[in-house]
PDB file of C-alpha atoms in Angstrom:
ATOM      1  CA  UNK C 818      -0.056  -0.010  -0.162  1.00 52.00           C
ATOM      2  CA  UNK C 819       1.304   3.634  -1.152  1.00 54.00           C
ATOM      3  CA  UNK C 820       0.778   7.224   1.089  1.00 58.00           C
ATOM      4  CA  UNK C 821       1.191  10.190  -1.328  1.00 57.00           C
ATOM      5  CA  UNK C 822       0.728  13.112   1.042  1.00 58.00           C
ATOM      6  CA  UNK C 823       0.484  15.238  -1.571  1.00 60.00           C
ATOM      7  CA  UNK C 824      -2.128  13.588  -2.746  1.00 61.00           C
ATOM      8  CA  UNK C 825      -5.919  14.515  -3.593  1.00 61.00           C
ATOM      9  CA  UNK C 826      -7.619  11.694  -3.154  1.00 61.00           C
ATOM     10  CA  UNK C 827      -7.843  11.253   0.363  1.00 53.00           C
ATOM     11  CA  UNK C 828      -7.982   7.027   0.662  1.00 55.00           C
ATOM     12  CA  UNK C 829      -4.318   7.445  -0.136  1.00 55.00           C
ATOM     13  CA  UNK C 830      -3.497  10.731   2.305  1.00 52.00           C
ATOM     14  CA  UNK C 831      -4.249   9.135   5.159  1.00 54.00           C
ATOM     15  CA  UNK C 832      -4.272   5.435   5.226  1.00 54.00           C
ATOM     16  CA  UNK C 833      -6.570   5.693   8.160  1.00 50.00           C
ATOM     17  CA  UNK C 834      -9.430   6.510   5.477  1.00 49.00           C
ATOM     18  CA  UNK C 835      -8.932   3.197   3.807  1.00 49.00           C
ATOM     19  CA  UNK C 836      -9.643   0.904   6.485  1.00 49.00           C
ATOM     20  CA  UNK C 837     -12.985   3.907   7.345  1.00 47.00           C
ATOM     21  CA  UNK C 838     -14.158   3.987   4.410  1.00 50.00           C
ATOM     22  CA  UNK C 839     -13.294   0.290   1.966  1.00 50.00           C
ATOM     23  CA  UNK C 840     -13.822  -1.608   4.276  1.00 47.00           C
ATOM     24  CA  UNK C 841      -9.793  -2.722   5.405  1.00 46.00           C
ATOM     25  CA  UNK C 842      -9.918  -4.962   8.018  1.00 49.00           C
ATOM     26  CA  UNK C 843      -8.085  -4.075  11.417  1.00 47.00           C
ATOM     27  CA  UNK C 844      -5.535  -6.498  11.252  1.00 47.00           C
ATOM     28  CA  UNK C 845      -4.312  -5.353   7.981  1.00 48.00           C
ATOM     29  CA  UNK C 846      -4.046  -1.842   9.469  1.00 49.00           C
ATOM     30  CA  UNK C 847      -1.820  -3.311  12.434  1.00 47.00           C
ATOM     31  CA  UNK C 848       0.726  -4.694  10.005  1.00 45.00           C
ATOM     32  CA  UNK C 849       1.138  -1.544   8.181  1.00 47.00           C
ATOM     33  CA  UNK C 850       1.910   0.188  11.809  1.00 47.00           C
ATOM     34  CA  UNK C 851       6.065   0.627  10.974  1.00 44.00           C
ATOM     35  CA  UNK C 852       5.099   1.918   7.921  1.00 44.00           C
ATOM     36  CA  UNK C 853       2.827   4.464   9.410  1.00 43.00           C
ATOM     37  CA  UNK C 854       5.486   5.134  11.878  1.00 44.00           C
ATOM     38  CA  UNK C 855       7.769   5.971   8.299  1.00 42.00           C
ATOM     39  CA  UNK C 856       5.754   8.267   6.621  1.00 42.00           C
ATOM     40  CA  UNK C 857       4.328  10.434   9.200  1.00 42.00           C
ATOM     41  CA  UNK C 858       7.709  11.235  10.449  1.00 43.00           C
ATOM     42  CA  UNK C 859      11.208  10.476  10.257  1.00 46.00           C
ATOM     43  CA  UNK C 860      11.983   8.573  14.100  1.00 42.00           C
ATOM     44  CA  UNK C 861      15.619  10.528  14.598  1.00 41.00           C
ATOM     45  CA  UNK C 862      17.988   6.928  15.129  1.00 44.00           C
ATOM     46  CA  UNK C 863      14.506   5.149  15.850  1.00 43.00           C
ATOM     47  CA  UNK C 864      13.597   1.395  13.365  1.00 41.00           C
ATOM     48  CA  UNK C 865      12.386   2.380  10.557  1.00 40.00           C
ATOM     49  CA  UNK C 866      14.207   6.092   8.550  1.00 39.00           C
ATOM     50  CA  UNK C 867      13.409   6.582   4.840  1.00 36.00           C
ATOM     51  CA  UNK C 868      16.481   8.352   2.796  1.00 37.00           C
ATOM     52  CA  UNK C 869      14.692   8.396  -0.644  1.00 37.00           C
ATOM     53  CA  UNK C 870      11.735   7.243  -2.420  1.00 32.00           C
ATOM     54  CA  UNK C 871      13.892   3.888  -3.181  1.00 32.00           C
ATOM     55  CA  UNK C 872      15.567   2.850   0.026  1.00 37.00           C
ATOM     56  CA  UNK C 873      14.819   1.682   3.559  1.00 36.00           C
ATOM     57  CA  UNK C 874      16.503   0.724   6.391  1.00 37.00           C
ATOM     58  CA  UNK C 875      15.112  -2.188   9.154  1.00 38.00           C
ATOM     59  CA  UNK C 876      16.657  -2.177  12.145  1.00 37.00           C
ATOM     60  CA  UNK C 877      16.200  -5.320  13.092  1.00 35.00           C
ATOM     61  CA  UNK C 878      15.662  -4.566  16.806  1.00 36.00           C
ATOM     62  CA  UNK C 879      12.219  -2.644  15.965  1.00 38.00           C
ATOM     63  CA  UNK C 880      10.405  -6.262  15.110  1.00 43.00           C
ATOM     64  CA  UNK C 881      11.009  -6.877  18.780  1.00 47.00           C
ATOM     65  CA  UNK C 882       8.628  -3.875  19.988  1.00 48.00           C
ATOM     66  CA  UNK C 883       5.346  -4.245  21.367  1.00 53.00           C
ATOM     67  CA  UNK C 884       2.763  -3.319  18.812  1.00 50.00           C
ATOM     68  CA  UNK C 885       1.136  -1.215  21.855  1.00 50.00           C
ATOM     69  CA  UNK C 886       3.884   0.671  22.625  1.00 49.00           C
ATOM     70  CA  UNK C 887       3.873   1.505  18.999  1.00 48.00           C
ATOM     71  CA  UNK C 888       0.204   2.172  18.595  1.00 50.00           C
ATOM     72  CA  UNK C 889       0.258   4.880  21.580  1.00 49.00           C
ATOM     73  CA  UNK C 890       3.589   6.245  20.442  1.00 49.00           C
ATOM     74  CA  UNK C 891       1.988   7.073  17.510  1.00 48.00           C
ATOM     75  CA  UNK C 892      -1.454   8.160  18.722  1.00 48.00           C
ATOM     76  CA  UNK C 893       0.549  11.074  20.671  1.00 51.00           C
ATOM     77  CA  UNK C 894       2.368  12.233  17.619  1.00 51.00           C
ATOM     78  CA  UNK C 895       0.369  14.936  15.500  1.00 50.00           C
ATOM     79  CA  UNK C 896      -0.681  14.773  12.630  1.00 46.00           C
ATOM     80  CA  UNK C 897       1.149  16.847   9.677  1.00 50.00           C
ATOM     81  CA  UNK C 898       1.513  15.989   5.730  1.00 49.00           C
ATOM     82  CA  UNK C 899       5.111  17.302   5.986  1.00 50.00           C
ATOM     83  CA  UNK C 900       8.472  15.604   6.258  1.00 52.00           C
ATOM     84  CA  UNK C 901       8.942  16.227  10.112  1.00 52.00           C
ATOM     85  CA  UNK C 902      11.785  14.777  11.752  1.00 51.00           C
ATOM     86  CA  UNK C 903      10.652  13.363  15.691  1.00 55.00           C
ATOM     87  CA  UNK C 904      13.419  12.186  18.238  1.00 63.00           C
ATOM     88  CA  UNK C 905      13.183   9.081  19.856  1.00 70.00           C
ATOM     89  CA  UNK C 906      12.297   9.961  22.860  1.00 76.00           C
ATOM     90  CA  UNK C 907       8.751  10.214  22.816  1.00 78.00           C
ATOM     91  CA  UNK C 908       8.490   6.152  21.788  1.00 80.00           C
ATOM     92  CA  UNK C 909      10.682   4.891  23.321  1.00 84.00           C
ATOM     93  CA  UNK C 910       9.031   6.420  26.708  1.00 86.00           C
ATOM     94  CA  UNK C 911       5.980   4.619  25.426  1.00 86.00           C
ATOM     95  CA  UNK C 912       7.824   1.126  25.376  1.00 88.00           C
ATOM     96  CA  UNK C 913       9.336   0.905  28.426  1.00 90.00           C
ATOM     97  CA  UNK C 914       6.022   2.179  29.766  1.00 90.00           C
ATOM     98  CA  UNK C 915       4.087  -0.657  28.447  1.00 90.00           C
ATOM     99  CA  UNK C 916       7.091  -3.543  29.118  1.00 92.00           C
ATOM    100  CA  UNK C 917       7.148  -2.344  32.940  1.00 90.00           C
ATOM    101  CA  UNK C 918       3.907  -4.160  32.717  1.00 90.00           C
ATOM    102  CA  UNK C 919       3.636  -6.583  30.646  1.00 90.00           C
ATOM    103  CA  UNK C 920       8.228  -7.876  31.517  1.00 92.00           C
ATOM    104  CA  UNK C 921       8.830 -10.546  33.833  1.00 91.00           C
ATOM    105  CA  UNK C 922      11.894  -9.646  36.268  1.00 93.00           C
ATOM    106  CA  UNK C 923      14.916 -11.339  35.920  1.00 95.00           C
ATOM    107  CA  UNK C 924      18.721 -12.249  35.941  1.00 97.00           C
ATOM    108  CA  UNK C 925      21.282 -12.581  33.295  1.00 98.00           C
ATOM    109  CA  UNK C 926      25.597 -11.815  33.246  1.00 99.00           C
ATOM    110  CA  UNK C 927      26.265 -10.491  29.923  1.00 98.00           C
ATOM    111  CA  UNK C 928      30.626 -10.748  30.390  1.00 98.00           C
ATOM    112  CA  UNK C 929      30.644 -13.511  33.438  1.00 98.00           C
ATOM    113  CA  UNK C 930      33.174 -12.879  35.445  1.00 98.00           C
ATOM    114  CA  UNK C 931      34.290 -15.470  38.123  1.00 98.00           C
ATOM    115  CA  UNK C 932      33.344 -14.955  42.307  1.00 98.00           C
ATOM    116  CA  UNK C 933      34.001 -17.809  44.833  1.00 98.00           C
ATOM    117  CA  UNK C 934      32.819 -17.307  48.521  1.00 98.00           C
ATOM    118  CA  UNK C 935      35.359 -18.581  50.631  1.00 97.00           C
ATOM    119  CA  UNK C 936      33.724 -18.284  53.920  1.00 97.00           C
ATOM    120  CA  UNK C 937      30.608 -20.717  52.047  1.00 96.00           C
ATOM    121  CA  UNK C 938      31.389 -24.714  51.684  1.00 93.00           C
ATOM    122  CA  UNK C 939      31.847 -25.899  48.009  1.00 91.00           C
ATOM    123  CA  UNK C 940      29.347 -27.257  46.891  1.00 88.00           C
ATOM    124  CA  UNK C 941      26.591 -25.504  49.061  1.00 90.00           C
ATOM    125  CA  UNK C 942      23.510 -24.582  47.306  1.00 93.00           C
ATOM    126  CA  UNK C 943      20.510 -22.895  48.699  1.00 94.00           C
ATOM    127  CA  UNK C 944      17.320 -20.989  46.911  1.00 93.00           C
ATOM    128  CA  UNK C 945      17.011 -17.327  47.426  1.00 94.00           C
ATOM    129  CA  UNK C 946      13.810 -15.246  47.145  1.00 89.00           C
ATOM    130  CA  UNK C 947      13.477 -12.788  43.833  1.00 87.00           C
ATOM    131  CA  UNK C 948      10.593 -11.075  42.435  1.00 78.00           C
ATOM    132  CA  UNK C 949       9.128 -11.529  38.587  1.00 79.00           C
ATOM    133  CA  UNK C 950       7.370  -8.134  39.493  1.00 76.00           C
ATOM    134  CA  UNK C 951       8.017  -5.537  42.717  1.00 71.00           C
ATOM    135  CA  UNK C 952       4.606  -6.865  44.079  1.00 69.00           C
ATOM    136  CA  UNK C 953       4.486 -10.645  42.987  1.00 66.00           C
ATOM    137  CA  UNK C 954       5.177 -13.738  45.468  1.00 63.00           C
ATOM    138  CA  UNK C 955       8.802 -15.293  45.620  1.00 69.00           C
ATOM    139  CA  UNK C 956      10.558 -16.878  42.724  1.00 78.00           C
ATOM    140  CA  UNK C 957      13.639 -19.139  43.656  1.00 87.00           C
ATOM    141  CA  UNK C 958      16.906 -18.265  42.408  1.00 94.00           C
ATOM    142  CA  UNK C 959      19.929 -20.937  43.373  1.00 95.00           C
ATOM    143  CA  UNK C 960      22.886 -19.311  45.090  1.00 97.00           C
ATOM    144  CA  UNK C 961      26.229 -20.984  45.314  1.00 97.00           C
ATOM    145  CA  UNK C 962      29.935 -20.328  46.446  1.00 97.00           C
ATOM    146  CA  UNK C 963      30.564 -20.010  43.261  1.00 98.00           C
ATOM    147  CA  UNK C 964      28.421 -16.936  41.004  1.00 98.00           C
ATOM    148  CA  UNK C 965      29.045 -14.583  38.314  1.00 99.00           C
ATOM    149  CA  UNK C 966      29.293 -10.712  37.800  1.00 99.00           C
ATOM    150  CA  UNK C 967      29.338  -8.552  35.108  1.00 99.00           C
ATOM    151  CA  UNK C 968      33.209  -7.977  33.653  1.00 98.00           C
ATOM    152  CA  UNK C 969      32.318  -4.141  34.289  1.00 97.00           C
ATOM    153  CA  UNK C 970      31.540  -3.947  37.405  1.00 98.00           C
ATOM    154  CA  UNK C 971      34.220  -5.107  38.816  1.00 98.00           C
ATOM    155  CA  UNK C 972      37.895  -2.850  38.709  1.00 97.00           C
ATOM    156  CA  UNK C 973      41.226  -3.168  40.443  1.00 96.00           C
ATOM    157  CA  UNK C 974      41.241   0.206  41.238  1.00 95.00           C
ATOM    158  CA  UNK C 975      38.167   2.430  43.066  1.00 95.00           C
ATOM    159  CA  UNK C 976      37.261   5.372  43.032  1.00 94.00           C
ATOM    160  CA  UNK C 977      33.858   7.208  45.292  1.00 90.00           C
ATOM    161  CA  UNK C 978      32.160   7.599  42.439  1.00 92.00           C
ATOM    162  CA  UNK C 979      32.443   3.573  41.310  1.00 96.00           C
ATOM    163  CA  UNK C 980      29.454   1.401  43.090  1.00 95.00           C
ATOM    164  CA  UNK C 981      31.197  -1.674  41.851  1.00 97.00           C
ATOM    165  CA  UNK C 982      33.344  -4.327  43.568  1.00 98.00           C
ATOM    166  CA  UNK C 983      36.918  -3.807  43.348  1.00 98.00           C
ATOM    167  CA  UNK C 984      39.981  -5.330  46.376  1.00 98.00           C
ATOM    168  CA  UNK C 985      39.271  -4.252  49.617  1.00 97.00           C
ATOM    169  CA  UNK C 986      35.217  -3.729  49.341  1.00 97.00           C
ATOM    170  CA  UNK C 987      31.745  -3.853  49.641  1.00 97.00           C
ATOM    171  CA  UNK C 988      28.914  -5.014  47.597  1.00 98.00           C
ATOM    172  CA  UNK C 989      25.531  -6.558  47.539  1.00 98.00           C
ATOM    173  CA  UNK C 990      24.605  -9.245  45.662  1.00 98.00           C
ATOM    174  CA  UNK C 991      20.651  -8.639  44.547  1.00 96.00           C
ATOM    175  CA  UNK C 992      18.408 -10.566  46.463  1.00 94.00           C
ATOM    176  CA  UNK C 993      21.309 -12.102  48.496  1.00 96.00           C
ATOM    177  CA  UNK C 994      23.909 -11.371  50.525  1.00 97.00           C
ATOM    178  CA  UNK C 995      26.553  -8.507  50.721  1.00 98.00           C
ATOM    179  CA  UNK C 996      30.422  -9.903  49.815  1.00 98.00           C
ATOM    180  CA  UNK C 997      33.534  -8.004  50.364  1.00 98.00           C
ATOM    181  CA  UNK C 998      36.433  -8.423  47.393  1.00 98.00           C
ATOM    182  CA  UNK C 999      39.649 -10.216  49.368  1.00 98.00           C
ATOM    183  CA  UNK C1000      41.519 -11.738  46.690  1.00 98.00           C
ATOM    184  CA  UNK C1001      42.140 -10.889  43.036  1.00 98.00           C
ATOM    185  CA  UNK C1002      43.206 -13.954  40.176  1.00 97.00           C
ATOM    186  CA  UNK C1003      45.010 -12.295  37.258  1.00 97.00           C
ATOM    187  CA  UNK C1004      46.178 -13.799  33.912  1.00 94.00           C
ATOM    188  CA  UNK C1005      49.457 -14.695  32.389  1.00 94.00           C
ATOM    189  CA  UNK C1006      49.538 -11.143  31.313  1.00 93.00           C
ATOM    190  CA  UNK C1007      49.277 -10.181  35.457  1.00 90.00           C
ATOM    191  CA  UNK C1008      46.819  -7.963  33.881  1.00 91.00           C
ATOM    192  CA  UNK C1009      43.675  -9.750  32.264  1.00 94.00           C
ATOM    193  CA  UNK C1010      40.994 -10.807  36.478  1.00 97.00           C
ATOM    194  CA  UNK C1011      40.195 -14.330  35.490  1.00 97.00           C
ATOM    195  CA  UNK C1012      38.789 -15.032  39.330  1.00 98.00           C
ATOM    196  CA  UNK C1013      37.880 -13.086  42.464  1.00 98.00           C
ATOM    197  CA  UNK C1014      37.785 -14.348  45.519  1.00 98.00           C
ATOM    198  CA  UNK C1015      35.390 -12.648  48.389  1.00 98.00           C
ATOM    199  CA  UNK C1016      33.894 -13.501  51.585  1.00 98.00           C
ATOM    200  CA  UNK C1017      30.147 -13.096  51.711  1.00 98.00           C
ATOM    201  CA  UNK C1018      28.239 -11.696  55.086  1.00 97.00           C
ATOM    202  CA  UNK C1019      25.292 -14.185  55.448  1.00 95.00           C
ATOM    203  CA  UNK C1020      24.026 -11.575  58.715  1.00 95.00           C
ATOM    204  CA  UNK C1021      23.361  -9.021  55.799  1.00 93.00           C
ATOM    205  CA  UNK C1022      24.710  -6.612  58.381  1.00 93.00           C
ATOM    206  CA  UNK C1023      26.396  -4.329  55.640  1.00 91.00           C
ATOM    207  CA  UNK C1024      25.350  -2.163  53.762  1.00 93.00           C
ATOM    208  CA  UNK C1025      27.366  -1.163  50.447  1.00 95.00           C
ATOM    209  CA  UNK C1026      25.422   1.039  47.888  1.00 93.00           C
ATOM    210  CA  UNK C1027      26.195  -0.446  44.672  1.00 96.00           C
ATOM    211  CA  UNK C1028      23.638  -3.340  44.187  1.00 97.00           C
ATOM    212  CA  UNK C1029      24.958  -6.340  41.505  1.00 98.00           C
ATOM    213  CA  UNK C1030      23.033  -8.693  39.256  1.00 98.00           C
ATOM    214  CA  UNK C1031      24.561 -12.346  39.282  1.00 98.00           C
ATOM    215  CA  UNK C1032      24.235 -15.573  38.338  1.00 98.00           C
ATOM    216  CA  UNK C1033      25.139 -18.312  40.205  1.00 98.00           C
ATOM    217  CA  UNK C1034      26.394 -22.498  39.555  1.00 96.00           C
ATOM    218  CA  UNK C1035      23.046 -23.826  40.061  1.00 94.00           C
ATOM    219  CA  UNK C1036      24.362 -27.056  41.663  1.00 91.00           C
ATOM    220  CA  UNK C1037      27.859 -28.120  42.428  1.00 89.00           C
ATOM    221  CA  UNK C1038      30.014 -27.711  40.141  1.00 89.00           C
ATOM    222  CA  UNK C1039      28.005 -27.248  36.527  1.00 94.00           C
ATOM    223  CA  UNK C1040      28.111 -24.372  34.858  1.00 95.00           C
ATOM    224  CA  UNK C1041      25.010 -21.759  34.339  1.00 97.00           C
ATOM    225  CA  UNK C1042      22.431 -22.425  31.514  1.00 98.00           C
ATOM    226  CA  UNK C1043      24.382 -20.510  29.138  1.00 98.00           C
ATOM    227  CA  UNK C1044      22.905 -18.206  26.487  1.00 98.00           C
ATOM    228  CA  UNK C1045      23.028 -15.904  23.509  1.00 98.00           C
ATOM    229  CA  UNK C1046      22.056 -12.344  23.709  1.00 98.00           C
ATOM    230  CA  UNK C1047      21.698  -9.600  21.160  1.00 97.00           C
ATOM    231  CA  UNK C1048      22.345  -6.277  21.533  1.00 95.00           C
ATOM    232  CA  UNK C1049      20.830  -3.327  19.001  1.00 90.00           C
ATOM    233  CA  UNK C1050      21.429  -0.382  19.153  1.00 85.00           C
ATOM    234  CA  UNK C1051      20.728   3.099  17.382  1.00 83.00           C
ATOM    235  CA  UNK C1052      21.115   2.052  13.216  1.00 84.00           C
ATOM    236  CA  UNK C1053      22.946   5.354  12.691  1.00 86.00           C
ATOM    237  CA  UNK C1054      25.382   7.450  14.150  1.00 87.00           C
ATOM    238  CA  UNK C1055      23.630  11.308  13.684  1.00 85.00           C
ATOM    239  CA  UNK C1056      20.520  12.404  14.660  1.00 79.00           C
ATOM    240  CA  UNK C1057      19.777  12.965  10.945  1.00 80.00           C
ATOM    241  CA  UNK C1058      21.536  10.721   8.336  1.00 82.00           C
ATOM    242  CA  UNK C1059      19.152  11.758   5.332  1.00 80.00           C
ATOM    243  CA  UNK C1060      21.214  15.315   5.340  1.00 84.00           C
ATOM    244  CA  UNK C1061      24.461  13.278   4.437  1.00 86.00           C
ATOM    245  CA  UNK C1062      25.655  13.015   1.799  1.00 85.00           C
ATOM    246  CA  UNK C1063      27.132   9.467   2.292  1.00 87.00           C
ATOM    247  CA  UNK C1064      24.128   8.104   4.679  1.00 83.00           C
ATOM    248  CA  UNK C1065      25.813   4.666   4.394  1.00 85.00           C
ATOM    249  CA  UNK C1066      29.056   5.978   6.570  1.00 88.00           C
ATOM    250  CA  UNK C1067      26.800   7.186   9.371  1.00 88.00           C
ATOM    251  CA  UNK C1068      25.905   3.613   9.909  1.00 89.00           C
ATOM    252  CA  UNK C1069      26.639   2.478  13.392  1.00 89.00           C
ATOM    253  CA  UNK C1070      28.864  -0.829  13.305  1.00 90.00           C
ATOM    254  CA  UNK C1071      27.834  -1.619  16.686  1.00 90.00           C
ATOM    255  CA  UNK C1072      24.298  -1.160  15.932  1.00 89.00           C
ATOM    256  CA  UNK C1073      23.803  -5.143  16.549  1.00 92.00           C
ATOM    257  CA  UNK C1074      26.753  -6.881  18.834  1.00 94.00           C
ATOM    258  CA  UNK C1075      26.160 -10.541  19.972  1.00 96.00           C
ATOM    259  CA  UNK C1076      27.155 -12.180  23.207  1.00 98.00           C
ATOM    260  CA  UNK C1077      27.281 -16.285  22.689  1.00 96.00           C
ATOM    261  CA  UNK C1078      28.292 -16.991  26.385  1.00 95.00           C
ATOM    262  CA  UNK C1079      25.969 -14.951  28.558  1.00 98.00           C
ATOM    263  CA  UNK C1080      24.906 -17.059  31.352  1.00 99.00           C
ATOM    264  CA  UNK C1081      21.556 -16.722  33.156  1.00 98.00           C
ATOM    265  CA  UNK C1082      19.421 -18.123  35.764  1.00 97.00           C
ATOM    266  CA  UNK C1083      17.360 -21.564  35.425  1.00 95.00           C
ATOM    267  CA  UNK C1084      14.199 -20.315  35.101  1.00 93.00           C
ATOM    268  CA  UNK C1085      14.419 -18.876  31.831  1.00 96.00           C
ATOM    269  CA  UNK C1086      15.547 -22.529  30.694  1.00 96.00           C
ATOM    270  CA  UNK C1087      11.720 -22.554  29.686  1.00 94.00           C
ATOM    271  CA  UNK C1088      11.111 -19.261  28.248  1.00 96.00           C
ATOM    272  CA  UNK C1089       9.285 -19.320  24.700  1.00 96.00           C
ATOM    273  CA  UNK C1090       9.197 -17.698  21.440  1.00 96.00           C
ATOM    274  CA  UNK C1091       8.046 -14.203  21.754  1.00 95.00           C
ATOM    275  CA  UNK C1092       8.138 -14.379  26.181  1.00 96.00           C
ATOM    276  CA  UNK C1093       8.931 -10.188  27.025  1.00 95.00           C
ATOM    277  CA  UNK C1094      11.660 -10.114  29.771  1.00 95.00           C
ATOM    278  CA  UNK C1095      13.256  -7.533  31.810  1.00 95.00           C
ATOM    279  CA  UNK C1096      17.653  -8.323  32.339  1.00 97.00           C
ATOM    280  CA  UNK C1097      18.083  -6.636  35.402  1.00 95.00           C
ATOM    281  CA  UNK C1098      19.861  -3.083  35.090  1.00 96.00           C
ATOM    282  CA  UNK C1099      20.630  -4.059  31.160  1.00 96.00           C
ATOM    283  CA  UNK C1100      16.809  -3.759  29.787  1.00 95.00           C
ATOM    284  CA  UNK C1101      13.732  -5.143  28.026  1.00 96.00           C
ATOM    285  CA  UNK C1102      14.983  -8.882  25.898  1.00 97.00           C
ATOM    286  CA  UNK C1103      12.662 -11.369  24.095  1.00 96.00           C
ATOM    287  CA  UNK C1104      13.214 -14.607  23.079  1.00 97.00           C
ATOM    288  CA  UNK C1105      13.399 -15.332  19.279  1.00 96.00           C
ATOM    289  CA  UNK C1106      12.691 -17.810  17.103  1.00 95.00           C
ATOM    290  CA  UNK C1107      16.087 -18.445  16.262  1.00 95.00           C
ATOM    291  CA  UNK C1108      16.333 -19.763  19.627  1.00 97.00           C
ATOM    292  CA  UNK C1109      16.441 -23.849  19.934  1.00 95.00           C
ATOM    293  CA  UNK C1110      16.190 -26.778  22.934  1.00 92.00           C
ATOM    294  CA  UNK C1111      20.140 -26.843  23.080  1.00 93.00           C
ATOM    295  CA  UNK C1112      20.007 -22.568  22.576  1.00 95.00           C
ATOM    296  CA  UNK C1113      18.312 -19.113  23.857  1.00 98.00           C
ATOM    297  CA  UNK C1114      18.677 -16.338  21.845  1.00 98.00           C
ATOM    298  CA  UNK C1115      17.479 -12.524  23.131  1.00 98.00           C
ATOM    299  CA  UNK C1116      16.890  -9.660  21.425  1.00 96.00           C
ATOM    300  CA  UNK C1117      17.169  -6.379  23.604  1.00 95.00           C
ATOM    301  CA  UNK C1118      13.951  -4.696  22.520  1.00 92.00           C
ATOM    302  CA  UNK C1119      15.100  -1.152  24.348  1.00 92.00           C
ATOM    303  CA  UNK C1120      17.795  -0.313  27.132  1.00 92.00           C
ATOM    304  CA  UNK C1121      16.121   0.394  30.624  1.00 90.00           C
ATOM    305  CA  UNK C1122      15.588   3.930  31.572  1.00 72.00           C
ATOM    306  CA  UNK C1123      17.144   4.080  34.655  1.00 44.00           C
ATOM    307  CA  UNK C1124      19.320   1.766  36.613  1.00 38.00           C
ATOM    308  CA  UNK C1125      19.999   1.223  39.993  1.00 30.00           C
TER     309      UNK C1125
END
């Protein structure tokens, strides 16, 4: 279906009018949502951007956006017949608002760094209470003497504005216990951190400022659930690539980053294609159709607005 913003034919000018007067089904109209976004506005760094009449660039991450958020976002953009450039903030706001209501919380570590808790007996496992929803009943998450945190959540040198883990410093493992770094194991190059030794505070009397997400060995000496995570970002580096002579050079080389060896909590093993989750501190994700029984694949829909 083609729309001409300058046409005298109102059916071509206004796609909604076609649905109303020619009996096009609502479902068919829903399928035109992505096209509607393009025709009404050019969202800066958004999912769909037209650079000329013959070339459309579609960011795959857009396929993971919830339809309800797209509809609301479109309704809040005022109608006009001129090419307009809208910042994506408004659309992202509605996407987050929608996903916050339907995406259950869970924990995934993208780039795992091993932490061995030395004052906890090796092979010990306990189930801790976590929350799928802020006001929902508890959900069990396994905790053991071997946990994994993000590599980016550890530094060899601490600073006042840093809330991650560092030598001699404590952090809180979300839903679990405070831990304090007591030793650091370096690789052969004497620079790469390969393992952290820590002690945990079972009394929880320690009150650190930093709170980290984590994934533990679900049972003694068993590797956590390994998943693939695809991180999607803005497609273009500039706000309006249509203004550039060579827009291809403005493509973001990091618009898609594949993390093949992320660790996830065991509960995600039963996730099905289309299921949506909030990975705590990381963003909103959806199970991709490329998932198999051997490997789950998650696409990032959007990052979190804030982190704790």
